[in-house]
Short mmCIF file of C-alpha atoms in Angstrom, two decimals:
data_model
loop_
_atom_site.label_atom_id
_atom_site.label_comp_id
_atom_site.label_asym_id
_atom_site.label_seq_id
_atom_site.Cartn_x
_atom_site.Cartn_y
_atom_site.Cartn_z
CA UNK A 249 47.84 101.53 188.92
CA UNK A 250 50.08 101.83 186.18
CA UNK A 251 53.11 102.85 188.05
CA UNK A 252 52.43 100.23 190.97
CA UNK A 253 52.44 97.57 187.69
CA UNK A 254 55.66 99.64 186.69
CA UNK A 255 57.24 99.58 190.38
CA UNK A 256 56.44 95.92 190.48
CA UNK A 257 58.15 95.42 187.48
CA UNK A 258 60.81 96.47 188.40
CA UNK A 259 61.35 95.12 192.00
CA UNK A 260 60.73 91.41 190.14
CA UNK A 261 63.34 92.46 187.41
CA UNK A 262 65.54 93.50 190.39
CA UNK A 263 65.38 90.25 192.16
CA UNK A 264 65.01 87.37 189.80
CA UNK A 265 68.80 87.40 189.65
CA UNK A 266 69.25 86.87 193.52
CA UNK A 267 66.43 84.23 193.49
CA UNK A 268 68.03 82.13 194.92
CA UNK A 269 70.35 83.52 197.57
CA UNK A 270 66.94 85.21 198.85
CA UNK A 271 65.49 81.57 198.92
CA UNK A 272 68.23 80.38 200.97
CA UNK A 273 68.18 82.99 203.55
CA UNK A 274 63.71 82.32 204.26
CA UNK A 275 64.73 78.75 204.15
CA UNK A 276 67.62 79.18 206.72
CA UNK A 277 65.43 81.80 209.02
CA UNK A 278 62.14 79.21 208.51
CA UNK A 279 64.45 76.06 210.09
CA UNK A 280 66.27 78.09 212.66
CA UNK A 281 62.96 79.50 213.99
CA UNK A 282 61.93 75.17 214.16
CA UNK A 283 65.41 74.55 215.39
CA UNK A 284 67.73 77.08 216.77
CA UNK A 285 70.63 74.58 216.42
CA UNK A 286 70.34 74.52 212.57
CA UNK A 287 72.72 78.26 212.78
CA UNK A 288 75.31 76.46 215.32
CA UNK A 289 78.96 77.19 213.48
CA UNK A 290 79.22 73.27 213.94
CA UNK A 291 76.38 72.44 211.89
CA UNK A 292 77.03 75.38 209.33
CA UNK A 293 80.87 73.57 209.02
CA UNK A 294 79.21 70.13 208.76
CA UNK A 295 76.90 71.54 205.77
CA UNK A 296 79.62 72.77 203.91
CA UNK A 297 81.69 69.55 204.83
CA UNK A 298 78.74 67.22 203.75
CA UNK A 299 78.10 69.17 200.34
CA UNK A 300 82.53 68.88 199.55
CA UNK A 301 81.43 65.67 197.40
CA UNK A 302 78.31 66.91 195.46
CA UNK A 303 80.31 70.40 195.27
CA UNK A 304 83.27 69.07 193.40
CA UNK A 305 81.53 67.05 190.87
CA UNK A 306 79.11 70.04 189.99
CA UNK A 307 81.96 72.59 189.83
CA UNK A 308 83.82 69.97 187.89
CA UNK A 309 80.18 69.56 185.35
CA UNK A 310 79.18 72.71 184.52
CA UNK A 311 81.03 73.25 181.64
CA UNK A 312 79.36 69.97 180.51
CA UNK A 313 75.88 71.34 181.20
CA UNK A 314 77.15 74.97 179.52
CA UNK A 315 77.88 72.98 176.49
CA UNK A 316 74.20 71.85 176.11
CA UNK A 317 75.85 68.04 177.27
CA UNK A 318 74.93 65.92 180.46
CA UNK A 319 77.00 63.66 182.57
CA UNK A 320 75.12 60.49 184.00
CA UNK A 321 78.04 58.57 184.41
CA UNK A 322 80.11 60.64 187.69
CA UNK A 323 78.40 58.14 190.28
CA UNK A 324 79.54 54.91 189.21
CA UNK A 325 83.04 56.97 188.72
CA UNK A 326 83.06 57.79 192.07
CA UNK A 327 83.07 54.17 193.31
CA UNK A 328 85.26 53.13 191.03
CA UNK A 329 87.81 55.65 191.69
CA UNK A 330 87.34 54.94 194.86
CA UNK A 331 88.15 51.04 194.35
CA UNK A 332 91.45 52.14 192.17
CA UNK A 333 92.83 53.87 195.22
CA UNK A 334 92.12 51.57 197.88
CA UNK A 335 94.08 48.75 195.36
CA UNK A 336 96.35 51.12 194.83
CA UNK A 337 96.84 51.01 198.90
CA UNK A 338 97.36 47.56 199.43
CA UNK A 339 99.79 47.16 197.05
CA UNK A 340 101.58 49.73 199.11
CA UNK A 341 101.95 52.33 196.40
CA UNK A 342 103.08 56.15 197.49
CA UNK A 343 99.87 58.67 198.30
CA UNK A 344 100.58 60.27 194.88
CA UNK A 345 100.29 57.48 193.07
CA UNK A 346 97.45 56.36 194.22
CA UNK A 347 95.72 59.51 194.41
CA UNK A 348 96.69 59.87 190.29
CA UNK A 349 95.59 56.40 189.87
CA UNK A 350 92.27 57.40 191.18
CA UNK A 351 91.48 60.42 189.58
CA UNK A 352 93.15 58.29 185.86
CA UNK A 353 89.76 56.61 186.16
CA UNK A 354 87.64 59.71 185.79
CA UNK A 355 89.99 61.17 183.84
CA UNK A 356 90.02 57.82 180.97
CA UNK A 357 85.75 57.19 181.62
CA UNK A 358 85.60 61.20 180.62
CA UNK A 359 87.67 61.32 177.72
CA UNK A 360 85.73 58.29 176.40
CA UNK A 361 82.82 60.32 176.92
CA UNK A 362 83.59 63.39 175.69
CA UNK A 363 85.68 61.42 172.30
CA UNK A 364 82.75 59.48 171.68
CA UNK A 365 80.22 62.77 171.80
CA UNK A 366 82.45 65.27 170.01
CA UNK A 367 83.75 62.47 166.61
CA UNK A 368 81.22 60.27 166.54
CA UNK A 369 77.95 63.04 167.17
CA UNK A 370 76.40 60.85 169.84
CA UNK A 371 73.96 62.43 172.06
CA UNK A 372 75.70 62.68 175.46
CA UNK A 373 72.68 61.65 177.47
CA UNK A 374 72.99 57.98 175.74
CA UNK A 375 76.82 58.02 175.44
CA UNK A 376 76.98 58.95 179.41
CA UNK A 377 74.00 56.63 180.20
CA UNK A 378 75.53 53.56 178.84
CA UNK A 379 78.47 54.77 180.49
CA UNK A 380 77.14 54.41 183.71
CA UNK A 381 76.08 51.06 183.17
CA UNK A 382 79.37 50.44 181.90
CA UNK A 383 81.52 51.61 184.70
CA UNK A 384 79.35 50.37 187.13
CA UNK A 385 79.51 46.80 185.79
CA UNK A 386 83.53 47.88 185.98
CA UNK A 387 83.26 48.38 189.45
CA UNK A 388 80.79 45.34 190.62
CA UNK A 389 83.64 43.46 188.74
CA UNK A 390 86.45 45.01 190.24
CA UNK A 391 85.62 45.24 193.81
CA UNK A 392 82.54 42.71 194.11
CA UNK A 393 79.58 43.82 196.51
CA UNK A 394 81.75 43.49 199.67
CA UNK A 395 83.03 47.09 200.87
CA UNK A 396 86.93 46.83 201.33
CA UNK A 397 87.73 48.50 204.67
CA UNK A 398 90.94 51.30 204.18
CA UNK A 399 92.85 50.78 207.44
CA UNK A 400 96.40 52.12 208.74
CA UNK A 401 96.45 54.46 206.25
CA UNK A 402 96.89 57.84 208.23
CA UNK A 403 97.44 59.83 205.11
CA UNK A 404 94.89 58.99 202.65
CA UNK A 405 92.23 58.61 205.40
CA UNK A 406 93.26 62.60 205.98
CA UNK A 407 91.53 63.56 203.04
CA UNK A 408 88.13 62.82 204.13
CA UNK A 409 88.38 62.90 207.85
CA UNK A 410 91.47 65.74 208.66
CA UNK A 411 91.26 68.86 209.84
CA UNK A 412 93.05 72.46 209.04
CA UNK A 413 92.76 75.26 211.25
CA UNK A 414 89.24 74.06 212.44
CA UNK A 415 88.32 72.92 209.28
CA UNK A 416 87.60 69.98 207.40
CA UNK A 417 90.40 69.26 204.60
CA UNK A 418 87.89 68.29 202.06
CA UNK A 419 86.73 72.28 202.48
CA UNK A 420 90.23 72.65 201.92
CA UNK A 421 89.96 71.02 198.44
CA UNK A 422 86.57 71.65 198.19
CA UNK A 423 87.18 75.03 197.77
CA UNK A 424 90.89 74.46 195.55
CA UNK A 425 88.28 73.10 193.02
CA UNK A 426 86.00 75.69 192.84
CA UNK A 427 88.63 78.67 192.41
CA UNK A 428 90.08 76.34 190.08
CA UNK A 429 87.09 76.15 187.74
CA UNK A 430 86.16 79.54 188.18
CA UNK A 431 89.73 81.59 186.58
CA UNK A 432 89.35 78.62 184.11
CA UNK A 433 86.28 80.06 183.07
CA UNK A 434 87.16 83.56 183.69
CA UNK A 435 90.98 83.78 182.66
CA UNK A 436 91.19 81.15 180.04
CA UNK A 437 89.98 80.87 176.21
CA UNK A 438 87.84 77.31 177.34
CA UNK A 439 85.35 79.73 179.76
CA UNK A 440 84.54 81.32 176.64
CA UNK A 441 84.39 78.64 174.03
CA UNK A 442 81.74 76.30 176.20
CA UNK A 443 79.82 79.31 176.49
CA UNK A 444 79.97 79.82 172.51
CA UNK A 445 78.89 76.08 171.78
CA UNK A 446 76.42 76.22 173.89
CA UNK A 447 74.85 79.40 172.72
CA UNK A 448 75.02 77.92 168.59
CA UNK A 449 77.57 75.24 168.17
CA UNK A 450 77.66 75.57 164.52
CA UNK A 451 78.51 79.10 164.34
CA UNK A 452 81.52 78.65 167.30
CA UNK A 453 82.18 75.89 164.18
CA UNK A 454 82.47 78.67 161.64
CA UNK A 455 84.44 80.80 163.85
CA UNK A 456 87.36 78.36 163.69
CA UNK A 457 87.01 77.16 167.56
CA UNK A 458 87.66 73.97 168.19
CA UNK A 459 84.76 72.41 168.97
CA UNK A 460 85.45 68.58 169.49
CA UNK A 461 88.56 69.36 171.81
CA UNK A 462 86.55 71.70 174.17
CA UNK A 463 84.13 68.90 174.49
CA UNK A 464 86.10 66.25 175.14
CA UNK A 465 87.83 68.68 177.23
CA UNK A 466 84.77 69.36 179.35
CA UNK A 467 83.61 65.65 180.03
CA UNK A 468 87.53 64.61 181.32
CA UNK A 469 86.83 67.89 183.85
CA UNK A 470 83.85 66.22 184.82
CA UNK A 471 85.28 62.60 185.38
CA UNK A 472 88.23 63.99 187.19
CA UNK A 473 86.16 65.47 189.12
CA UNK A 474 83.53 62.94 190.26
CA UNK A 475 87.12 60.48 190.82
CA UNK A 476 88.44 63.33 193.39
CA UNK A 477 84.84 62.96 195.16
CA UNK A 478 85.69 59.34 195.01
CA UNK A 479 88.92 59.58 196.91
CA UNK A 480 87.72 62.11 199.64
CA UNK A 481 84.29 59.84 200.21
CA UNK A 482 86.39 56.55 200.06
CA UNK A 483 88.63 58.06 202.62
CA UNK A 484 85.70 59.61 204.91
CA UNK A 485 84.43 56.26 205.39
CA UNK A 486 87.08 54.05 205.29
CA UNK A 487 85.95 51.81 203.21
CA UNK A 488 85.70 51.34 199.28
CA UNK A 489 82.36 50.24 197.97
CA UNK A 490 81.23 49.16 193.87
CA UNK A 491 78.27 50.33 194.38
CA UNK A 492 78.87 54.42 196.15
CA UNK A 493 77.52 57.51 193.75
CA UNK A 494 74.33 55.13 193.63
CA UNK A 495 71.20 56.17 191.10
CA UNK A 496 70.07 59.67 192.27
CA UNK A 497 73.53 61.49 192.73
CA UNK A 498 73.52 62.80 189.15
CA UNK A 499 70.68 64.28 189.81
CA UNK A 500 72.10 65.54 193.02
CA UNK A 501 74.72 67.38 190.64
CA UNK A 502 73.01 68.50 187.72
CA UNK A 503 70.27 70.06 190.18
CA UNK A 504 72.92 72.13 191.83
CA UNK A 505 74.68 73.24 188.53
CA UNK A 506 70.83 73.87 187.49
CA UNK A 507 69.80 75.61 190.33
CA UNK A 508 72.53 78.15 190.08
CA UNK A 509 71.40 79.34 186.89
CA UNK A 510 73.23 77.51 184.44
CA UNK A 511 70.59 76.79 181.27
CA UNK A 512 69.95 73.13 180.62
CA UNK A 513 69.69 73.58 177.07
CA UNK A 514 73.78 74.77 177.02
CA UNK A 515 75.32 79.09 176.90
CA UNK A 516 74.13 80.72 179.57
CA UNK A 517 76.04 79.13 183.27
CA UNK A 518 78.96 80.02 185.75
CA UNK A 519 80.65 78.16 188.35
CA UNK A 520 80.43 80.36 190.75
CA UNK A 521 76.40 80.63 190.27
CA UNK A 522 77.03 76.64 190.71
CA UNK A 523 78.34 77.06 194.22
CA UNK A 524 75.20 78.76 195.19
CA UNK A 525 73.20 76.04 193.54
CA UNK A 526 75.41 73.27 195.93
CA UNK A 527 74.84 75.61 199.07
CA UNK A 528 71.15 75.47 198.76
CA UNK A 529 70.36 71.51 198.26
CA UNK A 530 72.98 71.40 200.94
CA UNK A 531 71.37 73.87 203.17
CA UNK A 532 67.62 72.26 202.17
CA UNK A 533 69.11 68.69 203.02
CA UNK A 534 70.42 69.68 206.30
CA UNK A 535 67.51 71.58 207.23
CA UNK A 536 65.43 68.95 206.52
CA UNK A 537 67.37 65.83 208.03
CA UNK A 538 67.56 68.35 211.57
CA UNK A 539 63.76 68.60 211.20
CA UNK A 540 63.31 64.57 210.68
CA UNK A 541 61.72 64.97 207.39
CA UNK A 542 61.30 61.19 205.96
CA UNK A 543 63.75 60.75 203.32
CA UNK A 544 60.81 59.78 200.61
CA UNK A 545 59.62 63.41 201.02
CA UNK A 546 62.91 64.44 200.51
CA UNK A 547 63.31 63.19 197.37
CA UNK A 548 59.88 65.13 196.19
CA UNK A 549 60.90 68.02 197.51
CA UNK A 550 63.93 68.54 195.41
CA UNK A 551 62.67 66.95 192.19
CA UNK A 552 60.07 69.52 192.85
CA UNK A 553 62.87 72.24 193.07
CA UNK A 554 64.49 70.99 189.76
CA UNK A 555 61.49 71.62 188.19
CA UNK A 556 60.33 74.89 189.36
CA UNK A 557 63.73 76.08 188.32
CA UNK A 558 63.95 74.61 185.16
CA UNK A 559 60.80 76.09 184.53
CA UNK A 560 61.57 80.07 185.97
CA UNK A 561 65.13 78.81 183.48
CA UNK A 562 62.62 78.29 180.69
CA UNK A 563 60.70 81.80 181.21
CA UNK A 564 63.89 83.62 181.35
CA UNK A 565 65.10 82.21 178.19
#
């Protein structure tokens, strides 16, 4: 008995660090045995289409996250970004300028947040909260509650809704992001400092590392990034909204930077461990909108996700 205990052991030491890509593949085999169509190449392009948005934004957060910080605020900077470029449009502005215009707004929203967290010692879940209330008020000002229809605009409305070689062109940048992110955290000094703070923030201190320019650092990542999923959902729908990234997209993110193993509590993460975290909410959401599940059960299932992971996070640590 003592070498099955051993043998089991092991096997459970073995896999605990492909949890989840051995989750996805029951979960993928369970809905395609309900519904064959779930493994079409169509649907598998639409999944990774539909979870561009979410992708970018958690890519974009999980130094954040790796720095033991939080970012409520991406949703109400994805609206607004998305009203700065659709402005930006009718005043007949070139595409580059009013693609930098948009992303200026996550870039000035996180470098408030991460200025405000780093000098003045705020906790970022408060700084970032009444950020979100503040941006959003931004954007209800801005663009009222009527959505502002993006017309005749061939080039920004490629973004969201062109294709490449078969594929979607917010893959395209989908996927820019991501390879971005990761040789930033593999190739460059910041991968290693957020990893440092997070791990003891005081001794990173000690070392000489610059600890209130890697955080500010991190949060203007993470509003750039949820203004660039303003721009591509602005320009998938054609329209510019105050009130897109509503309550509940956060947690969209910071489940999917969670998910793919990045501790909660700051040190331990990767990007690329994010992308598997985006994959699976994608691949659970899909799989459950082809199998009609209501949307309220839904919602239960992944808060019921966040926490079993949080909590297999919490026994690893």
């Amino acid at each position: 008995m003592p070498a099955a205990s051993t043998v089991s052991a092991a096997l459970a030491r073995h896999a605990a660090p492909n949890a989840l890509p051995i989750a996805m593949a029951v979960i993928a085999v369970a809905i395609t045995l309900l519904e064959p169509a779930f493994m079409s190449t169509d649907n598998l392009v639409g999944i990774v289409r539909q979870v561009a948005i979410i992708g970018i934004m958690a890519t974009c957060m999980t130094f954040v996250i790796m720095t033991g910080g939080i970012d409520l605020s991406v949703g109400p900077v994805l609206a607004l970004a998305g009203l700065v470029s659709f402005y930006c449009l009718q005043a007949e502005l070139p595409l580059v300028v009013v693609i930098a215009a948009g992303l200026s707004v996550g870039l000035i929203v996180g470098l408030t947040n991460g200025l405000i967290i780093a000098f003045l010692g705020l906790p970022p879940i408060i700084v970032t909260l009444a950020m979100l209330g503040i941006v959003r008020g931004t954007a209800l000002i801005v663009g009222g509650p009527e959505q502002h229809l993006i017309r005749n605009e061939p080039a920004y409305s490629f973004i969201g809704t062109g294709t490449l070689l078969g594929l979607p062109f917010a893959v395209y940048v989908f996927a820019a992001v991501a390879v971005l992110m990761i040789l930033v955290q593999r190739r460059t000094p910041l991968g290693l400092l957020v990893a440092a703070i997070g791990d003891n923030e005081r001794a990173a201190w000690l070392s000489g590392h610059r600890i209130r320019l890697t955080k500010t650092a991190v949060y203007a990542i993470s509003g750039t990034g949820a203004a660039l999923a303003g721009i591509i959902l602005s320009s998938q729908v054609h329209t510019a909204l105050a009130t897109y990234g509503p309550f509940g997209t956060e947690l969209d993110v910071i489940a999917a930077v969670v998910l793919g193993g990045t501790s909660i509590m700051g040190g331990n993460g990767s990007v690329a461990r994010t992308l598997l975290g985006v994959f699976f909410l994608g691949l659970l959401n899909n799989g459950m909108n082809i199998l009609n599940v209501p949307i309220d059960i839904q919602l239960i299932a992944k808060g019921a996700i966040i926490v079993a992971a949080l909590a297999v996070a919490a026994r690893r640590g």
